[in-house]
CSV table of C-alpha atoms in Angstrom, one decimal:
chain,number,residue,atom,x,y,z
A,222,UNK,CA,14.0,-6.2,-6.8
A,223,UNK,CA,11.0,-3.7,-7.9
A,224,UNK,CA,7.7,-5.3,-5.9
A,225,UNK,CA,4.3,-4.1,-6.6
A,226,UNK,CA,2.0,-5.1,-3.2
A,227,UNK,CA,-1.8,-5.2,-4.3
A,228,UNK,CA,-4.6,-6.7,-2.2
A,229,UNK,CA,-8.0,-5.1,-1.0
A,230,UNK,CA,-7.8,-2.7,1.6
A,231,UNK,CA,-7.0,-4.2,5.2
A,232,UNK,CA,-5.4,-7.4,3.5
A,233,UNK,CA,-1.8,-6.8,5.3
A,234,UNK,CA,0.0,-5.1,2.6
A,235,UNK,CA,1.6,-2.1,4.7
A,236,UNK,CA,3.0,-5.0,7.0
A,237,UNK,CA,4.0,-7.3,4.3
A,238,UNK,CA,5.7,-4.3,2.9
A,239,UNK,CA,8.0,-3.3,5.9
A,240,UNK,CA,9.1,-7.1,6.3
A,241,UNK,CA,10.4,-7.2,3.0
A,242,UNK,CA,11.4,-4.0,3.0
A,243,UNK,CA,13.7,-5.2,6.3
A,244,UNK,CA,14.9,-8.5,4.6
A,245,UNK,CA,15.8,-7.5,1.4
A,246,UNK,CA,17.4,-4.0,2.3
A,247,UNK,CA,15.1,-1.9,-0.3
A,248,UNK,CA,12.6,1.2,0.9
A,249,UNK,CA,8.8,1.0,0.9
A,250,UNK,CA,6.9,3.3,-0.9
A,251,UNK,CA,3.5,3.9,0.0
A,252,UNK,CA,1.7,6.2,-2.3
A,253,UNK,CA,0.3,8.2,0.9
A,254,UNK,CA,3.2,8.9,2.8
A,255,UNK,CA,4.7,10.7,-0.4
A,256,UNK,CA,1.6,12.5,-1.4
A,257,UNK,CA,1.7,13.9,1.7
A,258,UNK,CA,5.9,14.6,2.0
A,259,UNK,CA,5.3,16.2,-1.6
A,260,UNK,CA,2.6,18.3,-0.1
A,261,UNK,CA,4.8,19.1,3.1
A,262,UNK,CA,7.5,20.2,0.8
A,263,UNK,CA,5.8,22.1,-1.3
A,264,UNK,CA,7.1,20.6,-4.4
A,265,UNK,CA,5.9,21.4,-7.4
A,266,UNK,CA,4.4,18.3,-8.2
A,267,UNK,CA,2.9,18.2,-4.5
A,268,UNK,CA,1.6,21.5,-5.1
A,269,UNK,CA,-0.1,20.2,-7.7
A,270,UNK,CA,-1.9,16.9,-5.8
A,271,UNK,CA,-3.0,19.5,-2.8
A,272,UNK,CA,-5.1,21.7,-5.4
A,273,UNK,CA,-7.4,18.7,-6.2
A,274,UNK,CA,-7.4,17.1,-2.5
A,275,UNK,CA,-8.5,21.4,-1.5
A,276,UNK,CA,-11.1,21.1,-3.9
A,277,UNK,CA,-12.3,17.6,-2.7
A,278,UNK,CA,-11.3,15.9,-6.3
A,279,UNK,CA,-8.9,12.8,-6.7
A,280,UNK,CA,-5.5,13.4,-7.4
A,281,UNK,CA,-5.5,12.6,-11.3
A,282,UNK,CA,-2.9,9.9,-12.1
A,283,UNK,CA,-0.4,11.7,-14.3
A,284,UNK,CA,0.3,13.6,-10.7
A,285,UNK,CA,0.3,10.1,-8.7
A,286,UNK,CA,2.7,8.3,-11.4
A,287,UNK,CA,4.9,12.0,-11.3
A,288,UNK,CA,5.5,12.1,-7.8
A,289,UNK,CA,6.2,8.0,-7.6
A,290,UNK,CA,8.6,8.1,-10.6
A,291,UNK,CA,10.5,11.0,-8.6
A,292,UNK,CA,10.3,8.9,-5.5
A,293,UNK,CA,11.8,5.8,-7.4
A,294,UNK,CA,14.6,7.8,-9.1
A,295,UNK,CA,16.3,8.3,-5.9
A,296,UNK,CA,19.4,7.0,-4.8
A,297,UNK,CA,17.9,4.8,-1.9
A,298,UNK,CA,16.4,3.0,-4.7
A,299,UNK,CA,18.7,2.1,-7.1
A,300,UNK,CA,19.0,-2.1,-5.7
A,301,UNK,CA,14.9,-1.9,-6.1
A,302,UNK,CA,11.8,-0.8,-4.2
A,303,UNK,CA,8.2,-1.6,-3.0
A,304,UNK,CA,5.0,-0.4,-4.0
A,305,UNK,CA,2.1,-0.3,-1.6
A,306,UNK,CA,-1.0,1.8,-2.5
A,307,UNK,CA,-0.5,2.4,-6.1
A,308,UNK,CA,-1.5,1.9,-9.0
A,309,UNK,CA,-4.5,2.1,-7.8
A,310,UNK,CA,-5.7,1.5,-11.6
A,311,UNK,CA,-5.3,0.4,-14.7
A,312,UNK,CA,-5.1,4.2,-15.9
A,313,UNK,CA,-2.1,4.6,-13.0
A,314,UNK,CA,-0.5,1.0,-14.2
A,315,UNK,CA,-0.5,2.5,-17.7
A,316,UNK,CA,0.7,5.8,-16.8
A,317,UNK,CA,3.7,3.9,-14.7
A,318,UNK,CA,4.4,2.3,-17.4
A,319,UNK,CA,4.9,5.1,-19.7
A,320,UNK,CA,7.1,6.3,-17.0
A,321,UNK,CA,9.3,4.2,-18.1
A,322,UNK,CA,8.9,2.7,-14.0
A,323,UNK,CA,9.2,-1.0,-14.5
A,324,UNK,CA,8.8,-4.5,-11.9
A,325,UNK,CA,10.0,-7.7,-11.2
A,326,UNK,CA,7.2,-9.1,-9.5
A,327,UNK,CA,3.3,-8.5,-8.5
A,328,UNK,CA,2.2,-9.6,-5.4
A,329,UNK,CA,-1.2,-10.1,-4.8
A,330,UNK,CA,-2.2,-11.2,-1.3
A,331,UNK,CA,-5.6,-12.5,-1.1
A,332,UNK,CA,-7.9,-12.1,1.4
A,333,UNK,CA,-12.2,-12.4,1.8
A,334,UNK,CA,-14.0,-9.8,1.9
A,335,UNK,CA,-15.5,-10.4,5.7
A,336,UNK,CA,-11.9,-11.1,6.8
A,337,UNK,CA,-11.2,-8.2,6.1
A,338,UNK,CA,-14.3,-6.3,8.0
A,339,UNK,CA,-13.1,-8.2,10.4
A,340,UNK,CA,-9.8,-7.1,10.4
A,341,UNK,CA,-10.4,-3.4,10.3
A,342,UNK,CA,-11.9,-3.3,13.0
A,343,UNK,CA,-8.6,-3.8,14.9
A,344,UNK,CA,-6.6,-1.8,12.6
A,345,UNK,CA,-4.7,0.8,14.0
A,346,UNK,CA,-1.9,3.4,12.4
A,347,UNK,CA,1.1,6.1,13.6
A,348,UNK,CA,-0.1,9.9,12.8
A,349,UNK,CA,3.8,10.6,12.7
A,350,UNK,CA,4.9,8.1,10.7
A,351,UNK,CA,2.0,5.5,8.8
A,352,UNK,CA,3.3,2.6,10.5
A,353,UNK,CA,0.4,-0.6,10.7
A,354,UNK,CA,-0.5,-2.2,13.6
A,355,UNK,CA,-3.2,-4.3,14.5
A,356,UNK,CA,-4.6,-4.9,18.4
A,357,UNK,CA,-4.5,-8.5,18.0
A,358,UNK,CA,-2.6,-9.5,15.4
A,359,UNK,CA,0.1,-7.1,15.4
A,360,UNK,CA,0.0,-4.7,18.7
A,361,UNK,CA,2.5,-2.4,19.5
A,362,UNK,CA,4.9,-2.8,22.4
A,363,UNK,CA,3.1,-0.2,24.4
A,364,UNK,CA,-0.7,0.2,23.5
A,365,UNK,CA,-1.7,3.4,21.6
A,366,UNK,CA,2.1,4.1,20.7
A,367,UNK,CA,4.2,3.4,17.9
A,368,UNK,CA,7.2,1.5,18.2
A,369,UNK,CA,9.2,3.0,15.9
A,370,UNK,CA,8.6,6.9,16.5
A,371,UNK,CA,6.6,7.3,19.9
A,372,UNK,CA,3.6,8.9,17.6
A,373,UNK,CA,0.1,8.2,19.1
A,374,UNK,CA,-2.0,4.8,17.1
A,375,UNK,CA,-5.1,6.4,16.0
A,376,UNK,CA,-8.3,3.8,14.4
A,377,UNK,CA,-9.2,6.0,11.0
A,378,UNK,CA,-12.1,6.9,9.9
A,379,UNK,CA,-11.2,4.8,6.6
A,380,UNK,CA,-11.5,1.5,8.6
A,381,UNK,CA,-15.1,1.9,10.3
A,382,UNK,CA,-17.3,-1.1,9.2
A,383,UNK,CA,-19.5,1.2,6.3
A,384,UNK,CA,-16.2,2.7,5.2
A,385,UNK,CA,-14.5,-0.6,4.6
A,386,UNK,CA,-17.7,-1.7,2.7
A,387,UNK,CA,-17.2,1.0,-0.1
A,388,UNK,CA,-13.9,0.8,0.1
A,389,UNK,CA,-13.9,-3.1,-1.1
A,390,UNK,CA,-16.5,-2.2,-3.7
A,391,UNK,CA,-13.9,0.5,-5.0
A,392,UNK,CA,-11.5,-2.0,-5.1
A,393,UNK,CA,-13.2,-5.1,-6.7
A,394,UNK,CA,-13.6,-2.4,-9.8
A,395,UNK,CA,-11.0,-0.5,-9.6
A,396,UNK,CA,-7.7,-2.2,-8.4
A,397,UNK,CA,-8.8,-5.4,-9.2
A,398,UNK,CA,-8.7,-5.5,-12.9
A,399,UNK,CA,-5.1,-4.6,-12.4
A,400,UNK,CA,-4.3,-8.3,-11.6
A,401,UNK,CA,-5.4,-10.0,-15.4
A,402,UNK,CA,-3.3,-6.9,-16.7
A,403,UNK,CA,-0.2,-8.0,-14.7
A,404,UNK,CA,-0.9,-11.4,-15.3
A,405,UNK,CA,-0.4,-10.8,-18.7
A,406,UNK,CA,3.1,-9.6,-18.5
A,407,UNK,CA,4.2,-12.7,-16.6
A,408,UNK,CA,4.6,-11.0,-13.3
A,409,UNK,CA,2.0,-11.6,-10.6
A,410,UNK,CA,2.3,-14.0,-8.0
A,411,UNK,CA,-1.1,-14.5,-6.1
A,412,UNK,CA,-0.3,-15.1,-1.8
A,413,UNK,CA,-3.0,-16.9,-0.2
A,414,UNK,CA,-3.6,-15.6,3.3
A,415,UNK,CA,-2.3,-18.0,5.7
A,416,UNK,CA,-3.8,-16.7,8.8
A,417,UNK,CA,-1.1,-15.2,10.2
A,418,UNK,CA,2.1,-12.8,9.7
A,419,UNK,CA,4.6,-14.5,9.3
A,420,UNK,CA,2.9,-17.7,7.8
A,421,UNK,CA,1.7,-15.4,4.6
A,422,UNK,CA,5.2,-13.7,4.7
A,423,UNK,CA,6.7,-17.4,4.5
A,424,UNK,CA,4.9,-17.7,1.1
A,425,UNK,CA,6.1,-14.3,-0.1
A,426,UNK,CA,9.5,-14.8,-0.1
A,427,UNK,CA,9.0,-18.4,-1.3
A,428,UNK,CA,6.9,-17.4,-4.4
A,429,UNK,CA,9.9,-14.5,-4.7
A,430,UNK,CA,12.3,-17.2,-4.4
A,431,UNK,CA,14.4,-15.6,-1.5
């Protein structure tokens, strides 16, 4: 099964992710995790990505859709993967497509905007190995350490209250508009939040029908 994740930033999409990921046996891909193993490579499409992030310019999309369609031709993908954190846009959708990368199903987990201020503000992620956690709704067993590596939790500057703010702005243009275009394939499935983990994880795999 090929899963795109979309949702505004802080709307439970890494965790989503690593549940399905854990029930239906396929790896999560999340578009900054493999920016930044193409990078620690030094492959030539990583290469590539750290000369615009050194000159303070966004990665442009041919590079993000080059480094995920090398990602997704590997064997640890061939029953299906998930996407969480790209596209991005409808220029990256586009350029995926052209890619010849193609999905089942869209998932688009809703959330308000001050739930998720809200919800930032508790956010908290590995520096070793991305994993989400959140102090109340999803803590670690030990506070300030990962469960599944030992790295140290840190609370990024991405998730203070002014950051979110643009952030959700970014994404009501940007990522956004990538739902009508899904939509029109025949492959998203909106998830209204149900307040907690598992509840909105419940709805997933029923509107997946597994």
């Amino acid at each position: 099964m090929k899963l795109i994740l979309l949702g505004a930033p802080g709307a439970g999409k890494g965790t989503q992710a690593e549940i399905l990921s854990e029930k239906l046996g396929i790896p999560t891909i999340s578009t900054g995790n493999i920016l930044r193993a193409a990078i620690k490579e030094g492959t030539p499409v990583g290469l590539k990505a750290k000369a615009f992030m050194d000159a303070g310019r966004l990665v442009p999309d041919e590079v993000i859709t080059g480094i995920v369609a090398e990602r997704v031709a590997r064997e640890d993908c061939a029953n299906g993967f998930i996407l969480d954190g790209v596209p991005r846009t409808l220029g990256q959708a586009r350029a995926l497509d052209a890619a010849g990368v193609t999905f089942d199903a869209v998932l688009s987990i809703e959330v308000s905007d001050g739930e998720i201020e809200e919800r930032m503000s508790g956010r908290r992620v590995c520096v070793k190995c991305g994993a989400p956690y959140h102090v109340k709704a999803h803590p670690p067993a030990r506070e300030g350490v990962c469960d599944h590596c030992g790295g140290a939790l840190e609370h990024r500057e991405d998730d203070q209250p002014e950051t979110v703010r643009r952030r959700l702005e970014v994404y009501h243009a940007e990522t956004e508009p990538l739902k009508g275009y899904y939509e029109a394939k025949g492959i998203l499935s909106p998830v209204a939040n149900q307040g907690s983990i598992e509840g909105t994880s419940r709805v997933i795999m029923e509107a997946l029908g597994v």
